[in-house]
Coordinates of C-alpha atoms in Angstrom, one line a residue:
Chain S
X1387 CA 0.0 0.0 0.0
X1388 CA 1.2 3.6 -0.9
X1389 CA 1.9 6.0 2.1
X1390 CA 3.1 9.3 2.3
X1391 CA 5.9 11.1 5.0
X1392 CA 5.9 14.8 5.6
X1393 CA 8.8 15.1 8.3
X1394 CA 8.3 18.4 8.8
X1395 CA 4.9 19.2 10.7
X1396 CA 6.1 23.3 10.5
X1397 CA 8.5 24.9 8.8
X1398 CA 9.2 28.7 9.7
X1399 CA 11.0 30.9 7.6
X1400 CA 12.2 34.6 6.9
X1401 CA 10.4 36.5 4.0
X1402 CA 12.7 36.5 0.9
X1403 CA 14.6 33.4 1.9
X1404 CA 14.6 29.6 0.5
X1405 CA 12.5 27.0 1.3
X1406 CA 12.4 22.9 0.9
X1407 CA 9.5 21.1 2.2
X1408 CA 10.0 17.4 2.1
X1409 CA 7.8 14.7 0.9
X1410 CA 9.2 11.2 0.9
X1411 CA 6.9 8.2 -0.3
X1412 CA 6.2 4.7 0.0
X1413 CA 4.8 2.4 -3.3
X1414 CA 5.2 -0.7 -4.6
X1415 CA 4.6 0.8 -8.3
X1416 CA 5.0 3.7 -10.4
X1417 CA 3.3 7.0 -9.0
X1418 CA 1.5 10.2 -9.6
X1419 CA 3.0 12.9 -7.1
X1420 CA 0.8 15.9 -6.2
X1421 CA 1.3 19.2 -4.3
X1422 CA -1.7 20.8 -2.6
X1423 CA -1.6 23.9 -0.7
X1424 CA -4.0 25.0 1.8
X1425 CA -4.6 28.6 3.0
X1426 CA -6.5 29.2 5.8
X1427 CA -10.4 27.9 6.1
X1428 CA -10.0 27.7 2.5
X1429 CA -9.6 24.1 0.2
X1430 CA -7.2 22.4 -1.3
X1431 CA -5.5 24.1 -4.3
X1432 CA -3.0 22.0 -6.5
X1433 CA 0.5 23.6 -6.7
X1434 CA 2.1 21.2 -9.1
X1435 CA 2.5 17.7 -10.3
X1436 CA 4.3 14.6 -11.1
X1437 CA 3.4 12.1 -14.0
X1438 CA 6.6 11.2 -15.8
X1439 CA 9.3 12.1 -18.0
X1440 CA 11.3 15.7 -16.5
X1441 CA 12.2 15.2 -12.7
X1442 CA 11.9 18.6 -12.2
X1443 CA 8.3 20.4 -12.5
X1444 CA 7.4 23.5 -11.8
X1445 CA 4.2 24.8 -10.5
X1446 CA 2.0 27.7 -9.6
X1447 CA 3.3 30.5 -7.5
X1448 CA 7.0 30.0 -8.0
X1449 CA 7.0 26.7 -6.6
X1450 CA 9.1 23.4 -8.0
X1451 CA 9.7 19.8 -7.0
X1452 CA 12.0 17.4 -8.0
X1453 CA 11.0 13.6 -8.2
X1454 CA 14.2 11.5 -7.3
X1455 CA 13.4 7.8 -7.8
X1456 CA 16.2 6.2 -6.1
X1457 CA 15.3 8.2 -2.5
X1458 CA 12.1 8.2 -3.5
X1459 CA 11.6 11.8 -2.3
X1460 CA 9.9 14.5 -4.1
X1461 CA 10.7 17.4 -2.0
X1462 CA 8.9 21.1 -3.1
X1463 CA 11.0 24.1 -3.0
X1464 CA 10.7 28.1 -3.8
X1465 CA 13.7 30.2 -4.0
X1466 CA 11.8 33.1 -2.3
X1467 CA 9.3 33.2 0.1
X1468 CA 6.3 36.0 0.5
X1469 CA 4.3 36.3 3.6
X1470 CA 1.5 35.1 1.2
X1471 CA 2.7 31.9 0.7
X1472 CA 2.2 31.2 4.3
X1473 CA -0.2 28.5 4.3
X1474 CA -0.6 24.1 4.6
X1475 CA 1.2 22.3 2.3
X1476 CA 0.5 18.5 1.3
X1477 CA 2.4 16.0 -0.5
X1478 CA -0.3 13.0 -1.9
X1479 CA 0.7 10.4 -4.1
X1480 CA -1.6 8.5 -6.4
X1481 CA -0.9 5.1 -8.1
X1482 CA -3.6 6.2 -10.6
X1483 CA -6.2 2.7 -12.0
X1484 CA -9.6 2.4 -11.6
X1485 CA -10.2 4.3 -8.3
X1486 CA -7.5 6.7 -8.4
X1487 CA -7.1 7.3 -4.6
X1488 CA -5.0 9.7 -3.4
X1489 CA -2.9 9.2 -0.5
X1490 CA -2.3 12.6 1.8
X1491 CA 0.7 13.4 3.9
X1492 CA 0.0 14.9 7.2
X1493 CA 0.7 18.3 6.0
X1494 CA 3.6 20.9 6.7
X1495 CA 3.3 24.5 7.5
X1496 CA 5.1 26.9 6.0
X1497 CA 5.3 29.9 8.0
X1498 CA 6.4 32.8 6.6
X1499 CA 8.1 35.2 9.4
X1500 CA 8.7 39.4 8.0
Chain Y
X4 CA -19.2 29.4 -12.0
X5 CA -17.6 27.6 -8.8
X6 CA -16.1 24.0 -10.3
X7 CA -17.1 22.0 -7.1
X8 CA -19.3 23.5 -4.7
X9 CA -20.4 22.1 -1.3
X10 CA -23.4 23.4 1.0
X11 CA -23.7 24.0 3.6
X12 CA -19.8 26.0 4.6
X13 CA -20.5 25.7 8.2
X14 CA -22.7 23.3 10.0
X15 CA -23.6 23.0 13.9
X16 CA -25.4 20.3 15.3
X17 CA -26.5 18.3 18.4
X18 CA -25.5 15.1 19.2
X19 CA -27.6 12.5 17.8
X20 CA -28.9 14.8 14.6
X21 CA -28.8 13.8 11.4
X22 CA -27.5 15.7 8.3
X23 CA -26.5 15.9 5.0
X24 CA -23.7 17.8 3.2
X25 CA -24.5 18.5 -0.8
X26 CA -21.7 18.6 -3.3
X27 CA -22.0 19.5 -7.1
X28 CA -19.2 19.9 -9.9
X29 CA -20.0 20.9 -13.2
X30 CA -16.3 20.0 -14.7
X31 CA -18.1 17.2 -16.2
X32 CA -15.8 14.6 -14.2
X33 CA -16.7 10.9 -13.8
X34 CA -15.5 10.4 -10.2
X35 CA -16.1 12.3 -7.0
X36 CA -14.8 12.3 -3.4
X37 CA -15.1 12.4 0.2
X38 CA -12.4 13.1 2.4
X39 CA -12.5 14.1 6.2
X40 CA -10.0 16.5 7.6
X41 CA -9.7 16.3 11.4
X42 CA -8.4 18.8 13.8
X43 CA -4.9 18.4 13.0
X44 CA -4.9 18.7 9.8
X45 CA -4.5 14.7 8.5
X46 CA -6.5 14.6 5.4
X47 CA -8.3 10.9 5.0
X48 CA -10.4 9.7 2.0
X49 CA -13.7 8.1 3.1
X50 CA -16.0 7.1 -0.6
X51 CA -15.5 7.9 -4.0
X52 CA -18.3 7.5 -6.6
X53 CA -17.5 6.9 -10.7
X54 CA -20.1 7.3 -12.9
X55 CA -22.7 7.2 -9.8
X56 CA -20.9 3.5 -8.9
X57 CA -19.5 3.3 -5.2
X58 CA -16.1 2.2 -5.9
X59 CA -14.0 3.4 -2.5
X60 CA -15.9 2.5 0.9
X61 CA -12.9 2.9 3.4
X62 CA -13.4 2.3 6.6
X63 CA -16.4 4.2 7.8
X64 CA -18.7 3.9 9.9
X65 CA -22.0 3.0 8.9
X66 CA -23.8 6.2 10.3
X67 CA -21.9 7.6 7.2
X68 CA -24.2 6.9 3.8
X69 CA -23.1 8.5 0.5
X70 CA -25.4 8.7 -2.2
X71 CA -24.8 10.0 -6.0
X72 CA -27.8 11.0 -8.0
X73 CA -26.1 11.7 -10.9
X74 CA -22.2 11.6 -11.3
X75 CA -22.4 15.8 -10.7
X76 CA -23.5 14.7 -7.8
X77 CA -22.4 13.6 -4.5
X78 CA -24.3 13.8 -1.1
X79 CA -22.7 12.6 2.5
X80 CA -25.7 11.7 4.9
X81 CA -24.4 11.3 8.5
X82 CA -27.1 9.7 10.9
X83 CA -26.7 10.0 15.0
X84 CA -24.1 12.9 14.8
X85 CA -21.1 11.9 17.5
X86 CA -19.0 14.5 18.6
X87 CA -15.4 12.5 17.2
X88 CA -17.3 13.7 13.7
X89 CA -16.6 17.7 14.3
X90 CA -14.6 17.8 11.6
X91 CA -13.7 19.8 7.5
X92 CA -15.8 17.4 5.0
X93 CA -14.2 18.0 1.3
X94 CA -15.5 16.8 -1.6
X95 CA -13.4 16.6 -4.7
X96 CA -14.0 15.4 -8.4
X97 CA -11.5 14.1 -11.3
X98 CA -11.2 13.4 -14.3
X99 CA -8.4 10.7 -13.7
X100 CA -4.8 9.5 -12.0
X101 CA -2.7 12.5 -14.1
X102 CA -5.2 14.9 -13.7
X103 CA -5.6 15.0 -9.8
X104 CA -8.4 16.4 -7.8
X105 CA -10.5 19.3 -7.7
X106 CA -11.3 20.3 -4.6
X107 CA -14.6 21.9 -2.8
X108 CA -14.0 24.9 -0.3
X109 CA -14.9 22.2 2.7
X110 CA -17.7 21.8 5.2
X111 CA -16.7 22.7 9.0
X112 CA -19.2 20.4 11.0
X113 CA -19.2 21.3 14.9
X114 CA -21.2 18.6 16.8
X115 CA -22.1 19.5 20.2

């Protein structure tokens, strides 16, 4: 069965600096990976996703993951922060078929400090 | 036009009630979603309906009855509210595995 690890229940961090939020993942076949972000009392919004082909994706707001196979990781980073970015972020991972279920971590939240 | 709507946003209720939370999306998806999002945050999927056919019944209990009308459709019926159900309900819709989910803005149910 697929799970998902989010190490990091918060991660605080000074506007304008660089973040990683770490997803690592457990399947015994290939996977979708998905980033969802959370703002407060709001949904989920998707940030960015991985299929196949180019490790690296990009997504909305800046944001980029890399998939790495061998660790199998696919950690979510931004180069700069905003204070507008401060919000829950989850890693899910999907191994696609006939139901499709997708698999939440526990979340991690990035808090963005002025 | 809001992709996947849910109503009611907020939802109080006494022990013991029963309810219902509504959710539509007109994306034109084949399969829809509940999940249940406790108090700290942990995100866990409880049906999923494709094409109106129940195909994910995770452990639930059986107070918990989905029912899909139409496959824009997707109602959560909740009978003898308990308080361990205070909790975000989201319903979400796709379209398939590389697609994701689309999320509804949630349903905070308080059961005192």
């Amino acid at each position: 069965a697929q799970s998902v690890t989010q190490l990091d229940s918060q991660v605080p961090v000074f506007e304008e600096a660089p973040v990683e939020l770490r997803c690592n993942y457990s399947s015994s076949v290939s996977v979708y990976l998905f980033w969802y972000v959370q703002y407060p009392n709001q949904g989920l919004q998707l940030l960015l996703k991985y299929l196949s082909g180019s490790t690296l994706v990009k997504g909305i707001n800046g944001f980029e993951a890399e998939f790495n196979k061998s660790q199998t990781s696919f950690h979510l980073r931004k180069p700069s922060v905003h204070i507008s970015d401060t919000a829950e972020y989850f890693c899910a991972v999907s191994e696609g078929g006939a139901t499709n279920k997708l698999i939440f971590g526990t979340g991690t939240l990035l808090a963005v400090q002025p | 036009d809001t992709a996947v709507s849910q109503t009611p946003k907020y939802l109080v209720t006494q022990m013991g009630n029963d309810k219902s939370i509504k959710c539509e999306q007109n994306l034109g998806h084949d399969t829809m979603y509940w999940y249940k999002q406790d108090s700290k945050k942990f995100l866990k999927i409880m049906f999923s309906y494709n094409n109106k056919e129940l195909i994910i019944n995770e452990t639930v209990p059986n107070r918990f009855s989905p029912k899909s009308p139409d496959k824009a459709h997707l109602n959560l019926h909740i009978n003898s509210l308990e308080l361990g159900d205070s909790a975000v309900y989201f319903c979400a819709s796709s379209q398939g595995g590389d697609y994701g989910y689309t999320f509804g803005s949630g349903t905070r149910l308080t059961v005192v």
